mmCIF file of C-alpha atoms in Angstrom:
data_model
loop_
_atom_site.group_PDB
_atom_site.id
_atom_site.type_symbol
_atom_site.label_atom_id
_atom_site.label_comp_id
_atom_site.label_asym_id
_atom_site.label_seq_id
_atom_site.Cartn_x
_atom_site.Cartn_y
_atom_site.Cartn_z
ATOM 1 C CA MET A 1058 -6.986 3.190 -30.740
ATOM 2 C CA ASP A 1059 -5.079 6.260 -31.707
ATOM 3 C CA GLY A 1060 -1.473 6.487 -31.383
ATOM 4 C CA ALA A 1061 -1.822 9.220 -28.737
ATOM 5 C CA ALA A 1062 -3.499 6.687 -26.448
ATOM 6 C CA ILE A 1063 -1.685 4.721 -23.821
ATOM 7 C CA ASN A 1064 -0.639 1.196 -24.680
ATOM 8 C CA ILE A 1065 -0.425 -1.169 -21.702
ATOM 9 C CA THR A 1066 2.191 -3.826 -21.856
ATOM 10 C CA GLN A 1067 1.968 -7.226 -20.014
ATOM 11 C CA GLU A 1068 4.555 -5.970 -17.557
ATOM 12 C CA GLN A 1069 2.389 -3.088 -16.620
ATOM 13 C CA LYS A 1070 -0.534 -5.418 -16.156
ATOM 14 C CA VAL A 1071 1.311 -7.606 -13.795
ATOM 15 C CA GLN A 1072 1.893 -4.555 -11.562
ATOM 16 C CA ALA A 1073 -1.977 -4.448 -11.083
ATOM 17 C CA SER A 1074 -1.890 -6.958 -8.494
ATOM 18 C CA LEU A 1075 -4.940 -8.017 -6.362
ATOM 19 C CA LYS A 1076 -3.437 -5.949 -3.421
ATOM 20 C CA TYR A 1077 -3.105 -2.822 -5.975
ATOM 21 C CA LEU A 1078 -6.707 -3.261 -6.994
ATOM 22 C CA PHE A 1079 -7.965 -3.366 -3.455
ATOM 23 C CA PHE A 1080 -6.244 -0.409 -2.184
ATOM 24 C CA THR A 1081 -6.777 1.697 -5.477
ATOM 25 C CA PHE A 1082 -10.535 1.019 -5.532
ATOM 26 C CA LEU A 1083 -10.702 1.546 -1.571
ATOM 27 C CA LYS A 1084 -9.232 4.943 -2.170
ATOM 28 C CA ILE A 1085 -11.470 5.700 -5.149
ATOM 29 C CA GLY A 1086 -14.416 4.389 -3.118
ATOM 30 C CA CYS A 1087 -13.803 6.795 -0.181
ATOM 31 C CA VAL A 1088 -14.304 9.879 -2.503
ATOM 32 C CA SER A 1089 -16.433 8.621 -5.425
ATOM 33 C CA PHE A 1090 -19.235 11.203 -4.942
ATOM 34 C CA GLY A 1091 -21.370 12.364 -7.828
ATOM 35 C CA GLY A 1092 -22.610 9.133 -9.572
ATOM 36 C CA TYR A 1093 -20.884 6.701 -11.936
ATOM 37 C CA MET A 1094 -19.334 9.241 -14.269
ATOM 38 C CA ALA A 1095 -17.501 10.661 -11.358
ATOM 39 C CA LEU A 1096 -16.100 7.119 -10.573
ATOM 40 C CA VAL A 1097 -15.198 6.699 -14.307
ATOM 41 C CA ALA A 1098 -13.323 10.045 -14.045
ATOM 42 C CA LEU A 1099 -11.390 8.968 -10.912
ATOM 43 C CA VAL A 1100 -10.450 5.663 -12.361
ATOM 44 C CA GLN A 1101 -9.346 7.425 -15.628
ATOM 45 C CA LYS A 1102 -7.136 9.907 -13.572
ATOM 46 C CA VAL A 1103 -5.748 7.313 -11.139
ATOM 47 C CA MET A 1104 -5.272 4.099 -13.126
ATOM 48 C CA VAL A 1105 -4.701 5.524 -16.669
ATOM 49 C CA ASP A 1106 -2.871 8.870 -16.126
ATOM 50 C CA GLN A 1107 -1.027 8.251 -13.037
ATOM 51 C CA ASP A 1108 -0.441 4.468 -12.427
ATOM 52 C CA GLU A 1109 -0.766 3.552 -16.239
ATOM 53 C CA VAL A 1110 -2.225 0.146 -15.426
ATOM 54 C CA LEU A 1111 -5.204 0.695 -17.778
ATOM 55 C CA ASP A 1112 -5.726 2.319 -21.194
ATOM 56 C CA ASN A 1113 -8.414 4.707 -22.269
ATOM 57 C CA ASP A 1114 -9.982 2.024 -24.417
ATOM 58 C CA THR A 1115 -10.792 -0.285 -21.536
ATOM 59 C CA ILE A 1116 -12.410 2.572 -19.605
ATOM 60 C CA LEU A 1117 -14.665 3.556 -22.591
ATOM 61 C CA ASP A 1118 -15.406 -0.264 -23.051
ATOM 62 C CA SER A 1119 -16.443 -0.765 -19.488
ATOM 63 C CA VAL A 1120 -18.974 2.010 -19.713
ATOM 64 C CA THR A 1121 -20.284 0.795 -23.035
ATOM 65 C CA VAL A 1122 -20.924 -2.652 -21.685
ATOM 66 C CA ALA A 1123 -22.345 -1.598 -18.309
ATOM 67 C CA SER A 1124 -24.748 0.963 -20.008
ATOM 68 C CA LEU A 1125 -26.261 -1.995 -21.953
ATOM 69 C CA LEU A 1126 -26.808 -4.302 -19.031
ATOM 70 C CA PRO A 1127 -28.853 -4.110 -15.703
ATOM 71 C CA GLY A 1128 -27.398 -3.347 -12.376
ATOM 72 C CA PRO A 1129 -25.590 -0.303 -10.643
ATOM 73 C CA LEU A 1130 -23.475 1.261 -13.353
ATOM 74 C CA ALA A 1131 -20.526 2.299 -11.147
ATOM 75 C CA VAL A 1132 -20.103 -1.202 -9.560
ATOM 76 C CA ASN A 1133 -20.485 -3.049 -12.995
ATOM 77 C CA ILE A 1134 -17.678 -0.852 -14.297
ATOM 78 C CA VAL A 1135 -15.397 -1.617 -11.390
ATOM 79 C CA ALA A 1136 -16.194 -5.300 -11.968
ATOM 80 C CA TYR A 1137 -15.298 -5.031 -15.666
ATOM 81 C CA ILE A 1138 -12.046 -3.329 -14.873
ATOM 82 C CA GLY A 1139 -11.191 -5.793 -12.110
ATOM 83 C CA TYR A 1140 -11.865 -8.781 -14.317
ATOM 84 C CA HIS A 1141 -10.030 -7.261 -17.296
ATOM 85 C CA LEU A 1142 -6.805 -6.854 -15.065
ATOM 86 C CA LYS A 1143 -7.102 -9.998 -12.729
ATOM 87 C CA GLY A 1144 -9.888 -12.142 -13.782
ATOM 88 C CA LYS A 1145 -12.732 -13.190 -11.389
ATOM 89 C CA ALA A 1146 -10.692 -12.599 -8.283
ATOM 90 C CA GLY A 1147 -9.935 -9.200 -9.503
ATOM 91 C CA ALA A 1148 -13.548 -8.452 -10.190
ATOM 92 C CA VAL A 1149 -14.500 -9.664 -6.651
ATOM 93 C CA ILE A 1150 -11.689 -7.790 -4.921
ATOM 94 C CA SER A 1151 -12.295 -4.537 -6.817
ATOM 95 C CA MET A 1152 -16.184 -4.552 -6.071
ATOM 96 C CA LEU A 1153 -15.451 -5.284 -2.442
ATOM 97 C CA ALA A 1154 -12.800 -2.450 -2.040
ATOM 98 C CA VAL A 1155 -15.011 0.255 -3.886
ATOM 99 C CA LEU A 1156 -18.136 -0.699 -1.806
ATOM 100 C CA LEU A 1157 -16.467 -1.061 1.449
ATOM 101 C CA PRO A 1158 -16.264 2.711 2.552
ATOM 102 C CA ALA A 1159 -20.016 3.508 1.470
ATOM 103 C CA CYS A 1160 -21.260 0.440 3.116
ATOM 104 C CA THR A 1161 -19.324 0.881 6.385
ATOM 105 C CA LEU A 1162 -20.554 4.359 6.587
ATOM 106 C CA ILE A 1163 -24.136 3.321 5.913
ATOM 107 C CA LEU A 1164 -23.933 0.433 8.400
ATOM 108 C CA LEU A 1165 -22.644 3.050 11.102
ATOM 109 C CA LEU A 1166 -25.390 5.484 10.102
ATOM 110 C CA SER A 1167 -27.947 2.769 10.259
ATOM 111 C CA TRP A 1168 -26.853 1.820 13.712
ATOM 112 C CA LEU A 1169 -26.988 5.405 15.005
ATOM 113 C CA TYR A 1170 -30.294 6.012 13.247
ATOM 114 C CA PHE A 1171 -32.324 3.023 14.670
ATOM 115 C CA ASN A 1172 -30.728 3.384 18.158
ATOM 116 C CA TYR A 1173 -30.355 7.063 18.590
ATOM 117 C CA SER A 1174 -32.733 8.610 15.889
ATOM 118 C CA TYR A 1175 -29.685 10.225 14.326
ATOM 119 C CA LYS A 1176 -30.158 12.071 11.089
ATOM 120 C CA ILE A 1177 -27.594 13.406 8.668
ATOM 121 C CA GLU A 1178 -27.131 17.100 8.117
ATOM 122 C CA TRP A 1179 -24.180 17.232 5.831
ATOM 123 C CA ALA A 1180 -25.703 19.531 3.125
ATOM 124 C CA GLN A 1181 -23.445 22.588 4.037
ATOM 125 C CA ILE A 1182 -20.231 20.350 4.404
ATOM 126 C CA MET A 1183 -20.794 18.773 1.066
ATOM 127 C CA GLN A 1184 -21.839 21.946 -0.801
ATOM 128 C CA TYR A 1185 -18.488 22.294 -2.741
ATOM 129 C CA VAL A 1186 -17.857 18.673 -3.512
ATOM 130 C CA ALA A 1187 -20.121 18.912 -6.691
ATOM 131 C CA ALA A 1188 -17.916 21.743 -7.992
ATOM 132 C CA ALA A 1189 -14.728 19.512 -7.596
ATOM 133 C CA VAL A 1190 -16.490 16.436 -9.015
ATOM 134 C CA SER A 1191 -17.711 18.202 -12.081
ATOM 135 C CA ALA A 1192 -14.383 19.564 -12.726
ATOM 136 C CA ILE A 1193 -12.746 16.067 -12.387
ATOM 137 C CA ILE A 1194 -15.166 14.632 -14.626
ATOM 138 C CA LEU A 1195 -14.899 17.454 -17.176
ATOM 139 C CA SER A 1196 -11.090 17.219 -17.040
ATOM 140 C CA ALA A 1197 -11.316 13.361 -17.816
ATOM 141 C CA GLY A 1198 -13.736 14.019 -20.663
ATOM 142 C CA MET A 1199 -11.557 16.747 -22.172
ATOM 143 C CA GLN A 1200 -8.496 14.371 -21.991
ATOM 144 C CA LEU A 1201 -10.276 11.558 -23.623
ATOM 145 C CA PHE A 1202 -11.663 13.930 -26.313
ATOM 146 C CA LYS A 1203 -8.222 15.039 -27.104
ATOM 147 C CA LYS A 1204 -6.713 11.490 -27.161
ATOM 148 C CA GLU A 1205 -9.482 9.691 -28.996
ATOM 149 C CA ILE A 1206 -11.058 12.226 -31.195
ATOM 150 C CA ALA A 1207 -8.542 14.959 -31.631
ATOM 151 C CA LYS A 1208 -9.101 16.489 -35.090
ATOM 152 C CA ASN A 1209 -11.396 13.902 -36.464
ATOM 153 C CA TYR A 1210 -14.209 16.204 -37.319
ATOM 154 C CA PRO A 1211 -16.951 13.641 -38.030
ATOM 155 C CA LYS A 1212 -16.264 12.119 -34.524
ATOM 156 C CA ALA A 1213 -16.169 15.600 -32.919
ATOM 157 C CA LEU A 1214 -19.486 16.482 -34.529
ATOM 158 C CA LEU A 1215 -20.962 13.078 -33.165
ATOM 159 C CA CYS A 1216 -19.561 14.038 -29.601
ATOM 160 C CA LEU A 1217 -21.179 17.454 -29.644
ATOM 161 C CA PHE A 1218 -24.417 15.967 -30.908
ATOM 162 C CA THR A 1219 -24.448 13.593 -27.963
ATOM 163 C CA ILE A 1220 -23.677 16.509 -25.477
ATOM 164 C CA ALA A 1221 -26.589 18.420 -27.097
ATOM 165 C CA VAL A 1222 -29.172 15.643 -27.073
ATOM 166 C CA ILE A 1223 -28.424 14.260 -23.592
ATOM 167 C CA SER A 1224 -28.596 17.758 -22.154
ATOM 168 C CA TRP A 1225 -32.181 18.139 -23.438
ATOM 169 C CA PHE A 1226 -33.444 14.582 -23.112
ATOM 170 C CA ASN A 1227 -31.940 12.919 -20.035
ATOM 171 C CA SER A 1228 -33.296 9.412 -19.961
ATOM 172 C CA TYR A 1229 -32.023 5.760 -20.062
ATOM 173 C CA LEU A 1230 -33.747 5.110 -23.491
ATOM 174 C CA VAL A 1231 -32.118 8.233 -24.960
ATOM 175 C CA THR A 1232 -28.709 6.993 -23.701
ATOM 176 C CA ILE A 1233 -29.251 3.614 -25.327
ATOM 177 C CA THR A 1234 -30.357 5.297 -28.534
ATOM 178 C CA LEU A 1235 -27.314 7.390 -28.644
ATOM 179 C CA ILE A 1236 -25.036 4.290 -27.944
ATOM 180 C CA LEU A 1237 -26.659 2.501 -30.863
ATOM 181 C CA THR A 1238 -26.372 5.540 -32.990
ATOM 182 C CA GLY A 1239 -22.579 5.526 -32.080
ATOM 183 C CA ALA A 1240 -22.318 1.892 -33.217
ATOM 184 C CA VAL A 1241 -23.998 2.702 -36.578
ATOM 185 C CA ALA A 1242 -21.845 5.788 -37.182
ATOM 186 C CA GLY A 1243 -18.760 3.756 -36.254
ATOM 187 C CA LEU A 1244 -19.583 1.452 -39.106
ATOM 188 C CA PHE A 1245 -20.193 4.216 -41.733
ATOM 189 C CA LEU A 1246 -17.141 6.379 -40.620
ATOM 190 C CA SER A 1247 -14.886 3.285 -41.005
ATOM 191 C CA GLY A 1248 -15.650 2.974 -44.658
ATOM 192 C CA ASN A 1249 -15.638 -0.785 -44.513
ATOM 193 C CA LYS A 1250 -18.479 -2.866 -46.115
ATOM 194 C CA TYR A 1251 -20.112 -5.661 -44.268
ATOM 195 C CA LYS A 1252 -22.643 -8.259 -45.188
ATOM 196 C CA ASN A 1253 -25.814 -8.893 -43.024
ATOM 197 C CA ILE A 1254 -24.579 -12.231 -42.026
ATOM 198 C CA ALA A 1255 -21.292 -10.673 -40.510
ATOM 199 C CA VAL A 1256 -23.470 -8.827 -38.065
ATOM 200 C CA LEU A 1257 -25.331 -11.913 -37.049
ATOM 201 C CA THR A 1258 -22.287 -14.077 -36.458
ATOM 202 C CA VAL A 1259 -19.895 -11.870 -34.596
ATOM 203 C CA PHE A 1260 -20.970 -12.879 -31.148
ATOM 204 C CA LYS A 1261 -21.624 -16.581 -31.915
ATOM 205 C CA SER A 1262 -20.652 -18.684 -29.092
ATOM 206 C CA ARG A 1263 -21.143 -22.337 -27.958
ATOM 207 C CA PHE A 1264 -22.956 -23.097 -24.768
ATOM 208 C CA LYS A 1265 -20.644 -24.996 -22.275
ATOM 209 C CA PHE A 1266 -21.924 -26.388 -18.976
ATOM 210 C CA SER A 1267 -19.970 -24.846 -16.117
ATOM 211 C CA PRO A 1268 -20.453 -23.379 -12.725
ATOM 212 C CA THR A 1269 -21.024 -19.964 -14.285
ATOM 213 C CA SER A 1270 -23.962 -21.366 -16.535
ATOM 214 C CA VAL A 1271 -25.478 -22.894 -13.509
ATOM 215 C CA LEU A 1272 -25.144 -19.666 -11.631
ATOM 216 C CA ILE A 1273 -26.793 -17.785 -14.506
ATOM 217 C CA GLY A 1274 -29.697 -20.351 -14.487
ATOM 218 C CA LEU A 1275 -30.247 -19.832 -10.745
ATOM 219 C CA LEU A 1276 -30.161 -16.085 -11.300
ATOM 220 C CA LEU A 1277 -32.808 -16.373 -14.058
ATOM 221 C CA ILE A 1278 -34.904 -18.597 -11.716
ATOM 222 C CA ASN A 1279 -34.663 -16.007 -9.148
ATOM 223 C CA GLU A 1280 -35.677 -13.285 -11.428
ATOM 224 C CA GLY A 1281 -38.694 -15.361 -12.456
ATOM 225 C CA VAL A 1282 -39.779 -15.685 -8.825
ATOM 226 C CA PHE A 1283 -39.186 -12.027 -8.095
ATOM 227 C CA ILE A 1284 -41.268 -10.935 -11.264
ATOM 228 C CA SER A 1285 -44.214 -13.330 -10.733
ATOM 229 C CA ASN A 1286 -44.256 -12.254 -6.917
ATOM 230 C CA ILE A 1287 -43.984 -15.865 -5.709
ATOM 231 C CA TYR A 1288 -41.428 -14.617 -3.056
ATOM 232 C CA LYS A 1289 -44.408 -13.079 -1.140
ATOM 233 C CA ASN A 1290 -45.274 -16.529 0.023
ATOM 234 C CA ILE A 1291 -41.947 -17.139 1.548
ATOM 235 C CA ASN A 1292 -41.802 -16.876 5.327
ATOM 236 C CA SER A 1293 -37.992 -16.677 5.807
ATOM 237 C CA ILE A 1294 -37.087 -12.976 5.919
ATOM 238 C CA LEU A 1295 -33.441 -13.728 4.918
ATOM 239 C CA LEU A 1296 -34.445 -15.788 1.904
ATOM 240 C CA LYS A 1297 -37.180 -13.167 0.745
ATOM 241 C CA MET A 1298 -34.540 -10.439 1.057
ATOM 242 C CA GLY A 1299 -32.126 -12.347 -1.161
ATOM 243 C CA ILE A 1300 -34.750 -12.796 -3.861
ATOM 244 C CA VAL A 1301 -35.974 -9.295 -3.784
ATOM 245 C CA PHE A 1302 -32.640 -7.595 -3.786
ATOM 246 C CA SER A 1303 -31.287 -9.916 -6.509
ATOM 247 C CA GLY A 1304 -34.452 -9.349 -8.507
ATOM 248 C CA ILE A 1305 -33.967 -5.520 -8.333
ATOM 249 C CA SER A 1306 -30.138 -6.050 -9.335
ATOM 250 C CA LEU A 1307 -31.145 -7.714 -12.520
ATOM 251 C CA SER A 1308 -34.174 -5.407 -13.217
ATOM 252 C CA LEU A 1309 -32.245 -2.116 -12.824
ATOM 253 C CA PHE A 1310 -31.597 -0.310 -16.170
ATOM 254 C CA GLY A 1311 -30.307 3.343 -16.335
ATOM 255 C CA GLY A 1312 -28.670 3.610 -12.878
ATOM 256 C CA GLY A 1313 -29.867 3.764 -9.284
ATOM 257 C CA TYR A 1314 -31.792 6.961 -9.574
ATOM 258 C CA VAL A 1315 -34.147 5.352 -12.062
ATOM 259 C CA MET A 1316 -35.105 2.745 -9.458
ATOM 260 C CA VAL A 1317 -35.771 5.037 -6.607
ATOM 261 C CA PRO A 1318 -39.331 5.465 -7.111
ATOM 262 C CA ILE A 1319 -39.909 1.783 -7.927
ATOM 263 C CA MET A 1320 -37.913 0.842 -4.589
ATOM 264 C CA GLN A 1321 -40.046 3.137 -2.652
ATOM 265 C CA SER A 1322 -43.307 1.616 -3.999
ATOM 266 C CA LEU A 1323 -41.848 -1.948 -3.262
ATOM 267 C CA PHE A 1324 -40.274 -1.377 0.125
ATOM 268 C CA VAL A 1325 -42.907 1.131 1.594
ATOM 269 C CA LYS A 1326 -46.272 0.295 0.032
ATOM 270 C CA ASP A 1327 -46.060 -3.365 -1.012
ATOM 271 C CA LEU A 1328 -43.684 -5.096 1.455
ATOM 272 C CA HIS A 1329 -43.901 -2.547 4.303
ATOM 273 C CA TRP A 1330 -40.242 -3.102 5.144
ATOM 274 C CA VAL A 1331 -39.617 0.468 5.944
ATOM 275 C CA THR A 1332 -41.827 3.688 6.313
ATOM 276 C CA THR A 1333 -41.964 6.456 4.013
ATOM 277 C CA GLN A 1334 -39.676 8.742 6.234
ATOM 278 C CA GLN A 1335 -37.238 5.852 6.767
ATOM 279 C CA PHE A 1336 -36.947 5.491 3.029
ATOM 280 C CA VAL A 1337 -36.440 9.158 2.455
ATOM 281 C CA ASP A 1338 -33.769 9.175 5.177
ATOM 282 C CA THR A 1339 -31.899 6.065 3.647
ATOM 283 C CA ILE A 1340 -31.788 7.856 0.246
ATOM 284 C CA ALA A 1341 -30.388 10.998 2.059
ATOM 285 C CA PHE A 1342 -27.753 8.807 3.844
ATOM 286 C CA SER A 1343 -26.832 7.156 0.539
ATOM 287 C CA GLN A 1344 -26.498 10.616 -1.284
ATOM 288 C CA ALA A 1345 -24.151 11.907 1.571
ATOM 289 C CA THR A 1346 -21.897 9.123 1.471
ATOM 290 C CA PRO A 1347 -19.466 7.971 -1.348
ATOM 291 C CA GLY A 1348 -20.412 5.295 -3.667
ATOM 292 C CA PRO A 1349 -23.644 4.333 -5.553
ATOM 293 C CA ILE A 1350 -27.134 5.340 -4.257
ATOM 294 C CA LEU A 1351 -28.173 1.733 -4.080
ATOM 295 C CA VAL A 1352 -26.008 1.219 -0.997
ATOM 296 C CA SER A 1353 -29.422 2.107 0.694
ATOM 297 C CA ALA A 1354 -29.896 -1.721 0.438
ATOM 298 C CA THR A 1355 -27.485 -1.921 3.303
ATOM 299 C CA PHE A 1356 -29.722 0.282 5.496
ATOM 300 C CA ILE A 1357 -32.777 -1.601 4.771
ATOM 301 C CA GLY A 1358 -31.038 -4.949 5.256
ATOM 302 C CA TYR A 1359 -29.871 -3.629 8.744
ATOM 303 C CA LYS A 1360 -33.373 -2.653 9.713
ATOM 304 C CA LEU A 1361 -34.778 -5.982 8.749
ATOM 305 C CA ALA A 1362 -32.214 -8.509 10.094
ATOM 306 C CA GLY A 1363 -29.333 -6.613 11.629
ATOM 307 C CA ILE A 1364 -25.698 -6.951 10.317
ATOM 308 C CA ALA A 1365 -26.541 -10.342 8.712
ATOM 309 C CA GLY A 1366 -29.231 -8.499 6.889
ATOM 310 C CA ALA A 1367 -27.205 -5.704 5.725
ATOM 311 C CA ILE A 1368 -24.532 -8.083 4.341
ATOM 312 C CA LEU A 1369 -27.069 -10.195 2.608
ATOM 313 C CA ALA A 1370 -28.868 -7.156 1.052
ATOM 314 C CA THR A 1371 -25.650 -5.696 -0.190
ATOM 315 C CA VAL A 1372 -24.487 -8.718 -1.733
ATOM 316 C CA ALA A 1373 -27.713 -9.512 -3.370
ATOM 317 C CA MET A 1374 -28.129 -6.032 -4.715
ATOM 318 C CA PHE A 1375 -24.697 -5.817 -6.345
ATOM 319 C CA GLY A 1376 -23.670 -9.476 -7.005
ATOM 320 C CA PRO A 1377 -26.087 -10.679 -9.519
ATOM 321 C CA SER A 1378 -25.734 -7.865 -12.004
ATOM 322 C CA ALA A 1379 -21.809 -8.051 -11.551
ATOM 323 C CA VAL A 1380 -21.881 -11.770 -12.367
ATOM 324 C CA LEU A 1381 -23.881 -10.936 -15.599
ATOM 325 C CA MET A 1382 -21.310 -8.159 -16.358
ATOM 326 C CA ILE A 1383 -18.443 -10.571 -16.043
ATOM 327 C CA VAL A 1384 -20.101 -13.057 -18.286
ATOM 328 C CA VAL A 1385 -20.702 -10.455 -21.049
ATOM 329 C CA SER A 1386 -17.240 -8.996 -20.588
ATOM 330 C CA LYS A 1387 -15.692 -12.563 -21.393
ATOM 331 C CA LEU A 1388 -17.976 -12.667 -24.519
ATOM 332 C CA PHE A 1389 -16.966 -9.105 -25.531
ATOM 333 C CA LYS A 1390 -13.146 -9.654 -24.909
ATOM 334 C CA LYS A 1391 -13.270 -12.776 -27.309
ATOM 335 C CA ASN A 1392 -14.838 -10.791 -30.080
ATOM 336 C CA LYS A 1393 -13.487 -7.233 -29.609
ATOM 337 C CA ASP A 1394 -10.786 -7.690 -32.197
ATOM 338 C CA HIS A 1395 -13.296 -8.625 -34.843
ATOM 339 C CA SER A 1396 -13.160 -5.702 -37.433
ATOM 340 C CA LEU A 1397 -17.000 -5.187 -37.319
ATOM 341 C CA VAL A 1398 -16.904 -4.839 -33.353
ATOM 342 C CA LYS A 1399 -13.877 -2.616 -33.621
ATOM 343 C CA ASP A 1400 -15.726 -0.228 -35.927
ATOM 344 C CA MET A 1401 -18.888 -0.279 -33.933
ATOM 345 C CA VAL A 1402 -16.958 0.430 -30.713
ATOM 346 C CA SER A 1403 -14.941 3.265 -32.240
ATOM 347 C CA GLY A 1404 -18.271 5.047 -32.792
ATOM 348 C CA ILE A 1405 -19.612 4.137 -29.333
ATOM 349 C CA LYS A 1406 -16.545 5.620 -27.687
ATOM 350 C CA VAL A 1407 -17.179 8.915 -29.185
ATOM 351 C CA VAL A 1408 -20.851 8.831 -27.741
ATOM 352 C CA VAL A 1409 -19.553 7.738 -24.229
ATOM 353 C CA ILE A 1410 -17.026 10.752 -24.315
ATOM 354 C CA GLY A 1411 -19.981 12.948 -24.989
ATOM 355 C CA LEU A 1412 -21.907 11.408 -22.079
ATOM 356 C CA ILE A 1413 -18.923 12.022 -19.788
ATOM 357 C CA ILE A 1414 -18.636 15.661 -20.642
ATOM 358 C CA SER A 1415 -22.141 16.223 -20.392
ATOM 359 C CA SER A 1416 -22.589 14.725 -16.961
ATOM 360 C CA ALA A 1417 -19.971 17.319 -15.837
ATOM 361 C CA PHE A 1418 -22.054 20.037 -16.996
ATOM 362 C CA LYS A 1419 -25.263 18.534 -15.350
ATOM 363 C CA ILE A 1420 -23.786 18.138 -12.006
ATOM 364 C CA PHE A 1421 -22.314 21.686 -12.062
ATOM 365 C CA PHE A 1422 -25.309 23.543 -13.157
ATOM 366 C CA GLN A 1423 -27.770 21.702 -10.922
ATOM 367 C CA GLN A 1424 -26.137 23.353 -7.911
ATOM 368 C CA HIS A 1425 -26.544 26.751 -6.444
ATOM 369 C CA LEU A 1426 -23.928 28.776 -8.342
ATOM 370 C CA SER A 1427 -22.309 31.004 -5.727
ATOM 371 C CA VAL A 1428 -19.207 32.878 -6.493
ATOM 372 C CA LEU A 1429 -17.176 30.583 -4.127
ATOM 373 C CA PHE A 1430 -18.789 27.351 -5.709
ATOM 374 C CA VAL A 1431 -17.836 28.561 -9.265
ATOM 375 C CA ALA A 1432 -14.190 29.447 -8.124
ATOM 376 C CA VAL A 1433 -13.920 25.968 -6.637
ATOM 377 C CA GLY A 1434 -14.990 24.422 -9.889
ATOM 378 C CA LEU A 1435 -12.509 26.471 -12.010
ATOM 379 C CA VAL A 1436 -9.579 25.976 -9.796
ATOM 380 C CA SER A 1437 -10.276 22.228 -9.622
ATOM 381 C CA LEU A 1438 -10.383 21.941 -13.382
ATOM 382 C CA LEU A 1439 -7.039 23.789 -13.731
ATOM 383 C CA LEU A 1440 -5.339 21.635 -11.228
ATOM 384 C CA SER A 1441 -6.943 18.521 -12.617
ATOM 385 C CA PHE A 1442 -6.437 19.077 -16.371
ATOM 386 C CA LYS A 1443 -3.194 21.115 -16.504
ATOM 387 C CA TYR A 1444 -1.347 20.159 -13.407
ATOM 388 C CA LYS A 1445 -2.704 16.493 -13.087
ATOM 389 C CA ILE A 1446 -3.463 16.793 -9.373
ATOM 390 C CA ASN A 1447 -4.686 13.619 -7.752
ATOM 391 C CA PRO A 1448 -8.464 13.999 -7.802
ATOM 392 C CA VAL A 1449 -8.706 12.464 -4.297
ATOM 393 C CA TYR A 1450 -6.850 15.619 -3.011
ATOM 394 C CA LEU A 1451 -9.370 17.900 -4.806
ATOM 395 C CA ILE A 1452 -12.443 16.241 -3.340
ATOM 396 C CA ILE A 1453 -10.817 16.178 0.161
ATOM 397 C CA GLY A 1454 -10.054 19.777 -0.281
ATOM 398 C CA SER A 1455 -13.651 20.768 -1.255
ATOM 399 C CA ILE A 1456 -14.855 18.797 1.860
ATOM 400 C CA THR A 1457 -12.516 20.643 4.133
ATOM 401 C CA LEU A 1458 -13.721 24.029 2.509
ATOM 402 C CA GLY A 1459 -17.264 22.899 3.308
ATOM 403 C CA VAL A 1460 -16.403 22.232 6.898
ATOM 404 C CA ILE A 1461 -14.650 25.676 7.186
ATOM 405 C CA ALA A 1462 -17.762 27.329 5.625
ATOM 406 C CA LYS A 1463 -20.124 25.493 8.004
ATOM 407 C CA PHE A 1464 -18.355 26.419 11.121
ATOM 408 C CA TYR A 1465 -17.163 29.843 10.409
ATOM 409 C CA GLY A 1466 -20.321 30.969 8.473
ATOM 410 C CA ILE A 1467 -18.740 31.581 5.210
#
């Protein structure tokens, strides 16, 4: 890590109590619109720049590990950070807090939807949120670029290459290829020489029988039941829901949007749990609320089995992949100081910074670029990057502007 980056002392880590994690991620969860990179930017602004309980290395490591594993990226990143600061309890508390706002809203909207046929019409109110979110992400990316890359021209070139490639070829496989490219580039840029055996023995670990290993075994069995379609012969709707949503959690690579068409085929055509219109409406609900798009599981669970079903579906959707994330995080933490791993990660971080910056441009240019929208983006970028304004206020301000625009016809 460069000297300009923030170093975290043990005293600062102690300040990140479970109470701190809960209320910080609860606050972030209330305004985390715009996908997992928006959440990463919010965490970087709040927990690195303002509260100084994390360093940039941890943020970038969390994105790296989460990108290589199944499950919703945003929640897995939160689980990694919570585990890094306060162990397993920290991971659970952090996940609960960041999901609570979105799941509560979805649960309320589900009740209104199935009892009063309520449909959400927030498009105009939320129209300027994307401008603020893209500015916050770009600001975080620029700060990371400044601290982690600075005037290292080979790394800067790799970062620009990442931005260019992901702008033209936006897919999970391309993202993974870029991350692997970053790892190889990190080895070359370090100038160190490694024997082939070193690569094979970095992550060596002895198997130990423990509750965690039992849990991983059960998850693997569940995945087998899901993939083989054995669950279709189960009569209990709650048990079937648990198997299906857990199976999706461990089959999801590349983020929630990748799984939307697969989930539609499964829930609508195969299982007949929801109609096509209900599925479209739940995706609309999840897009209009903060948090990951996969909180749609809460809606489907409520439809099938009420509040108990909503809770079960939510836990099954986000829990299994988080368990896997914690296990891999523990392995990564044990080996991250190895020189080979450090060199690989140094290159991967450059790619991740490129992914963060490119996501800001994507969110911004996918919207209708009115004069007011562009102005909101530029002002938000200035306030975030130069004046370090809390990103929560920027998002609340953009929502307020949307409310004014809707009711006064701006």
